[in-house]
Coordinates of C-alpha atoms in Angstrom, one line a residue:
M11 CA 27.8 -9.0 -7.6
T12 CA 24.4 -10.7 -7.7
G13 CA 23.3 -14.0 -9.3
G14 CA 26.7 -14.6 -10.9
Y15 CA 26.7 -11.2 -12.6
V16 CA 30.0 -9.3 -12.1
S17 CA 29.4 -5.5 -12.2
P18 CA 31.9 -3.5 -14.4
L19 CA 32.4 -1.3 -11.3
S20 CA 34.0 -4.2 -9.5
Y21 CA 36.9 -4.0 -11.9
Y22 CA 37.5 -0.5 -10.6
L23 CA 36.9 -1.2 -6.9
Y24 CA 38.5 -4.6 -6.6
P25 CA 41.6 -4.8 -8.9
N26 CA 42.7 -8.1 -7.3
T27 CA 39.5 -10.0 -7.9
N28 CA 39.7 -13.1 -10.1
T29 CA 38.3 -11.6 -13.2
P30 CA 39.6 -11.5 -16.8
Q31 CA 40.5 -7.8 -16.7
H32 CA 42.5 -5.6 -14.4
L33 CA 42.0 -1.9 -15.2
P34 CA 44.7 0.5 -14.0
V35 CA 42.3 2.6 -12.0
T36 CA 42.6 3.9 -8.4
L37 CA 39.5 4.9 -6.4
T38 CA 40.5 8.3 -5.1
A39 CA 37.2 9.9 -4.1
T40 CA 33.5 8.9 -3.6
V41 CA 31.1 11.8 -3.9
N42 CA 27.3 11.6 -3.9
D43 CA 25.2 13.6 -6.4
A44 CA 24.3 16.5 -4.1
A45 CA 27.9 17.0 -2.9
S46 CA 29.1 16.6 -6.5
T47 CA 26.7 19.2 -7.7
L48 CA 28.0 21.7 -5.1
L49 CA 31.6 21.0 -5.9
S50 CA 31.0 21.3 -9.7
R51 CA 29.9 24.9 -9.3
A52 CA 32.1 25.9 -6.4
Y53 CA 35.1 25.1 -8.6
S54 CA 34.4 28.2 -10.6
T55 CA 32.1 30.1 -8.2
P56 CA 33.6 30.1 -4.7
N57 CA 30.4 31.5 -3.0
T58 CA 28.6 28.3 -3.9
H59 CA 27.6 26.8 -0.5
Y60 CA 24.7 24.4 -1.5
G61 CA 24.1 21.6 -3.9
L62 CA 20.5 20.8 -4.7
I63 CA 19.3 17.6 -6.4
L64 CA 15.7 17.6 -7.4
G65 CA 14.5 14.9 -9.8
T66 CA 12.9 11.6 -8.9
G67 CA 14.2 12.3 -5.4
V68 CA 15.5 15.3 -3.5
N69 CA 18.7 16.0 -1.5
I70 CA 20.8 19.0 -0.5
A71 CA 24.5 19.2 0.4
V72 CA 25.7 22.1 2.4
H73 CA 29.2 23.6 2.9
L74 CA 29.5 24.2 6.7
P75 CA 32.1 25.6 9.0
M76 CA 33.8 22.9 11.0
T77 CA 32.8 24.8 14.1
L78 CA 29.2 23.7 13.6
V79 CA 30.0 20.0 13.3
A80 CA 33.2 19.6 15.2
G81 CA 31.4 18.6 18.4
K82 CA 29.4 15.9 16.7
I83 CA 32.5 14.5 15.0
A84 CA 34.4 14.4 18.3
L85 CA 31.4 12.6 19.9
R86 CA 31.4 10.1 17.1
D87 CA 35.1 9.5 17.4
N88 CA 34.9 9.2 21.2
N89 CA 32.2 6.6 21.0
A90 CA 34.0 4.5 18.5
A91 CA 34.9 1.1 20.0
S92 CA 38.1 1.0 17.9
P93 CA 40.1 3.4 15.7
P94 CA 38.3 3.9 12.3
T95 CA 39.5 1.5 9.6
S96 CA 38.3 3.7 6.7
P97 CA 40.5 6.5 5.2
P98 CA 40.1 10.1 6.5
S99 CA 37.1 11.8 5.0
L100 CA 36.2 15.4 4.0
S101 CA 32.6 14.8 4.9
T102 CA 30.5 13.7 7.9
S103 CA 28.4 11.4 5.7
P104 CA 29.5 8.3 3.9
G105 CA 27.3 9.1 1.0
S106 CA 29.1 12.3 0.3
S107 CA 32.6 11.6 1.5
V108 CA 35.8 12.4 -0.2
S109 CA 38.3 10.0 1.0
T110 CA 42.0 9.2 0.6
N111 CA 44.6 6.9 2.1
S112 CA 47.0 9.8 2.4
V113 CA 46.9 12.3 5.2
V114 CA 44.5 15.1 4.7
L115 CA 45.3 18.4 6.2
P116 CA 42.8 19.9 8.8
H117 CA 39.9 21.8 7.2
N118 CA 37.9 24.8 8.2
H119 CA 34.8 23.6 6.3
V120 CA 33.1 20.3 5.5
I121 CA 30.5 19.3 3.0
V122 CA 27.6 17.7 4.8
N123 CA 25.1 15.4 3.0
T124 CA 21.9 16.5 4.7
E125 CA 19.5 13.8 3.5
V126 CA 16.9 16.5 3.6
S127 CA 14.3 14.2 2.2
M128 CA 14.0 12.6 5.7
F129 CA 12.9 15.7 7.5
G130 CA 9.6 17.5 7.9
A131 CA 7.4 15.0 9.7
G132 CA 5.0 16.8 12.0
I133 CA 6.4 20.2 10.9
L134 CA 5.5 20.7 7.2
P135 CA 1.7 21.2 6.6
S136 CA 0.0 18.4 4.8
T137 CA -3.3 17.7 3.2
R138 CA -5.6 14.7 3.1
F139 CA -4.1 13.8 -0.2
D140 CA -0.6 13.7 1.4
T141 CA -2.0 11.5 4.1
A142 CA -3.5 9.1 1.6
L143 CA -0.3 8.9 -0.4
N144 CA 1.7 8.2 2.8
A145 CA -0.7 5.6 4.0
A146 CA -0.5 3.7 0.7
H147 CA 3.3 3.9 0.6
A148 CA 5.5 0.8 1.1
L149 CA 7.4 2.8 3.8
P150 CA 5.0 5.2 5.4
G151 CA 6.7 8.2 6.9
F152 CA 10.1 7.3 5.5
Q153 CA 10.8 10.5 3.5
P154 CA 8.1 13.1 4.3
L155 CA 9.7 16.0 2.6
E156 CA 10.5 14.0 -0.6
M157 CA 6.8 13.0 -0.8
L158 CA 5.9 16.7 -1.0
V159 CA 8.4 17.9 -3.6
S160 CA 10.0 15.2 -5.8
G161 CA 9.2 14.0 -9.3
R162 CA 8.2 10.6 -8.0
Y163 CA 5.3 12.0 -6.1
L164 CA 4.1 15.2 -7.7
G165 CA 2.1 13.3 -10.3
E166 CA 0.6 11.0 -7.6
V167 CA -0.5 13.8 -5.3
S168 CA -2.1 15.5 -8.3
R169 CA -3.8 12.3 -9.3
L170 CA -5.4 11.9 -5.9
V171 CA -6.8 15.5 -6.1
I172 CA -8.1 14.7 -9.6
V173 CA -9.7 11.4 -8.5
E174 CA -11.6 13.2 -5.7
G175 CA -12.8 15.8 -8.1
F176 CA -14.1 13.1 -10.4
E177 CA -15.8 11.3 -7.6
R178 CA -17.5 14.5 -6.5
G179 CA -18.7 15.1 -10.0
V180 CA -16.8 18.3 -10.7
L181 CA -14.4 16.8 -13.2
F182 CA -15.0 14.8 -16.4
A183 CA -18.8 15.2 -16.1
D184 CA -19.0 14.9 -19.9
T185 CA -16.9 11.8 -20.4
K186 CA -18.0 10.3 -17.0
A187 CA -14.6 8.6 -16.8
L188 CA -11.1 9.3 -15.7
P189 CA -8.4 9.4 -18.4
K190 CA -7.1 5.9 -19.1
G191 CA -4.8 4.7 -16.4
W192 CA -5.5 7.5 -13.9
E193 CA -7.6 5.2 -11.7
R194 CA -4.4 3.4 -10.8
A195 CA -1.8 4.5 -8.2
Y196 CA 1.0 6.4 -9.9
G197 CA -1.0 6.3 -13.2
L198 CA -0.4 10.0 -13.7
D199 CA 3.3 10.5 -14.5
T200 CA 5.0 13.8 -13.5
E201 CA 6.1 14.3 -17.2
V202 CA 2.4 14.3 -18.1
L203 CA 1.7 16.7 -15.2
A204 CA 4.3 19.1 -16.6
K205 CA 2.3 19.2 -19.9
L206 CA -0.9 19.9 -17.9
H207 CA 0.9 22.6 -16.1
A208 CA 1.9 24.2 -19.4
R209 CA -1.7 23.9 -20.6
E210 CA -0.7 21.4 -23.3
W211 CA -3.4 18.8 -22.4
K212 CA -4.6 18.7 -26.0
S213 CA -1.3 17.2 -27.1
L214 CA -1.9 14.3 -24.7
G215 CA -5.0 13.1 -26.5
L216 CA -7.0 12.8 -23.3
G217 CA -10.3 13.7 -24.9
I218 CA -11.4 16.1 -22.2
S219 CA -13.3 19.3 -22.3
E220 CA -11.7 22.8 -22.2
A221 CA -13.0 23.4 -18.7
D222 CA -11.5 20.1 -17.5
G223 CA -8.2 20.9 -19.1
E224 CA -8.1 24.3 -17.4
A225 CA -8.9 22.7 -14.0
L226 CA -6.2 20.1 -14.4
S227 CA -3.7 22.9 -15.3
R228 CA -4.7 24.7 -12.1
I229 CA -4.2 21.6 -10.0
A230 CA -0.7 21.0 -11.5
V231 CA 0.3 24.6 -10.9
A232 CA -0.9 24.4 -7.3
V233 CA 0.9 21.2 -6.5
S234 CA 4.2 22.3 -8.1
A235 CA 4.0 25.8 -6.5
R236 CA 3.7 24.2 -3.1
A237 CA 6.7 22.0 -3.8
A238 CA 8.8 24.9 -5.0
R239 CA 8.1 26.9 -1.9
I240 CA 9.0 23.9 0.4
V241 CA 12.3 23.5 -1.5
A242 CA 12.9 27.2 -1.0
A243 CA 12.1 27.0 2.7
S244 CA 14.5 24.1 3.1
I245 CA 17.4 26.0 1.5
Y246 CA 16.6 29.1 3.6
A247 CA 16.5 27.0 6.8
L248 CA 19.9 25.6 5.9
R249 CA 21.3 29.1 5.2
S250 CA 20.0 30.1 8.7
V251 CA 21.9 27.1 10.2
R252 CA 25.1 27.9 8.2
D253 CA 25.2 31.6 9.0
G254 CA 24.1 31.2 12.6
A255 CA 23.6 34.6 14.2
A256 CA 24.4 36.3 10.8
A257 CA 21.2 34.8 9.4
T258 CA 19.2 37.2 11.6
A259 CA 18.6 40.4 9.7
M260 CA 21.0 43.2 11.0
A261 CA 19.2 46.5 11.4
L262 CA 20.9 49.1 9.2
P263 CA 21.3 52.5 10.9
T264 CA 19.2 55.3 9.6
K265 CA 20.8 58.4 8.2
A266 CA 20.2 60.3 11.4
E267 CA 21.8 57.5 13.4
L268 CA 24.8 57.5 11.2
I269 CA 25.3 61.3 11.6
E270 CA 24.8 61.0 15.4
G271 CA 27.2 58.2 15.6
V272 CA 29.9 60.1 13.7
L273 CA 29.4 63.2 15.8
E274 CA 29.6 61.3 19.1
G275 CA 32.5 59.2 17.9
T276 CA 30.7 55.9 18.3
L277 CA 30.8 55.3 14.6
T278 CA 34.1 55.6 13.0
A279 CA 33.6 53.5 9.9
T280 CA 30.9 53.1 7.3
P281 CA 28.7 50.0 7.6
A282 CA 30.0 46.8 6.2
A283 CA 29.5 46.1 2.5
V284 CA 26.6 44.0 1.5
K285 CA 27.5 40.3 1.5
E286 CA 28.0 38.5 -1.8
N287 CA 25.1 36.4 -3.0
T288 CA 25.0 32.8 -2.0
V289 CA 24.8 30.3 -4.8
V290 CA 22.8 27.0 -4.9
A291 CA 24.1 24.7 -7.6
C292 CA 21.1 22.7 -9.0
A293 CA 20.7 19.5 -11.0
G294 CA 17.8 17.1 -11.6
A295 CA 14.9 16.8 -14.0
I296 CA 12.4 18.8 -11.9
I297 CA 14.5 21.8 -11.1
Q298 CA 15.9 21.8 -14.6
F299 CA 12.9 21.0 -16.8
Y300 CA 9.5 21.2 -15.0
P301 CA 7.8 24.4 -16.2
G302 CA 8.4 27.3 -13.9
F303 CA 9.7 25.3 -11.0
R304 CA 13.1 26.9 -10.7
S305 CA 11.7 30.4 -11.2
G306 CA 9.1 29.7 -8.6
T307 CA 11.7 28.5 -6.1
Q308 CA 13.8 31.6 -6.8
A309 CA 10.8 33.8 -6.2
A310 CA 10.1 32.1 -2.9
L311 CA 13.7 32.5 -1.9
D312 CA 13.6 36.2 -2.7
E313 CA 10.4 36.5 -0.6
L314 CA 12.0 34.7 2.3
C315 CA 15.2 36.8 2.2
G316 CA 13.2 40.0 1.9
Q317 CA 15.0 43.0 3.3
Q318 CA 17.7 40.7 4.7
A319 CA 19.1 40.4 1.3
Q320 CA 20.5 43.9 1.6
A321 CA 22.7 42.8 4.6
Q322 CA 23.2 39.1 3.7
G323 CA 23.0 39.0 -0.1
R324 CA 20.5 36.9 -2.1
I325 CA 20.3 33.2 -2.4
E326 CA 20.6 32.4 -6.1
L327 CA 19.8 29.2 -8.0
F328 CA 22.1 28.2 -10.8
L329 CA 22.0 25.0 -12.9
A330 CA 25.1 22.8 -12.7
E331 CA 25.7 21.1 -16.0
E332 CA 27.4 17.7 -16.0
S333 CA 27.6 18.1 -12.2
S334 CA 28.1 14.4 -11.4
L335 CA 31.1 14.1 -13.6
L336 CA 32.7 17.5 -12.9
G337 CA 32.0 17.4 -9.1
A338 CA 33.6 13.9 -8.7
A339 CA 36.6 15.2 -10.6
V340 CA 36.9 18.2 -8.4
G341 CA 36.6 16.0 -5.3
A342 CA 39.4 13.8 -6.6
A343 CA 41.5 16.8 -7.4
V344 CA 41.1 18.1 -3.8
V345 CA 42.3 14.7 -2.5
A346 CA 45.2 14.6 -4.9
S347 CA 46.4 18.0 -3.8
G348 CA 46.3 17.0 -0.1
G349 CA 43.3 19.3 0.5
E350 CA 44.8 22.5 -0.9
G351 CA 42.5 25.1 -2.2
R352 CA 39.7 24.4 0.2

């Protein structure tokens, strides 16, 4: 509630507030967009272990074995000055928690909200354009990975490249001017960048030459391709964490080694079957609608998995329609069932 305005959500969250209406609604679960996207697909595809949100911002939720996070949860509980007052949670992050006032049965896995946008400082390679964007930002260094991949920043990174090209005299030599508005920070919207990527600059009415249009298209393709590969690397890194030792490629025996093993009695069974593919549920304007972004991310994932895919299975991207609504419903259903079906 701000400035006398009462949010409609308050009717749901605070049924005893002095307001004209009291809706018969009980808050059963709170699930953020990344966790909701994961749950929405996992409901029908059990091998869904990641939820990717990539639109204006970026985030990834991951389904982890409790063995990987139990130590941190225990440390948090031991450091607590008093018993927690909030209900039990199915998540280690308030932003992606699924909570209930009833007792929730112990779980083997937990959905973790990674806040992946906060990672990458000093690790991910950057250019002078990234440095300039970060320096002009209201919160420099706050979300380094997000600045490289999300819809809020793809247009601005491209604009900085274009401005330098103009100042060096290699772009817009005929018109001797930037397209209107592009001289201002964030003047190049990512939606416009998508049209440049698709070589549809003529529909934008920019009044630029064919050569300039092709150059802008190449810039858009390069910036988005880098973003797609960084997203793929982030997912692959999380898969390595999730699978632990299994993320290291297991050397498959050669035919000669198989025969030798059988003859010597050291191999009594055939090698384990190939693991099923891991699904990443995706939602957000960039991953859904930006030209070639999802296919570029998938190609980068296939490249990263390489021969390991034979032993571990592929990492596959699938769109999750209506994920915010469906995922929240699945989370509430899990709570209502006491955690059954996890």
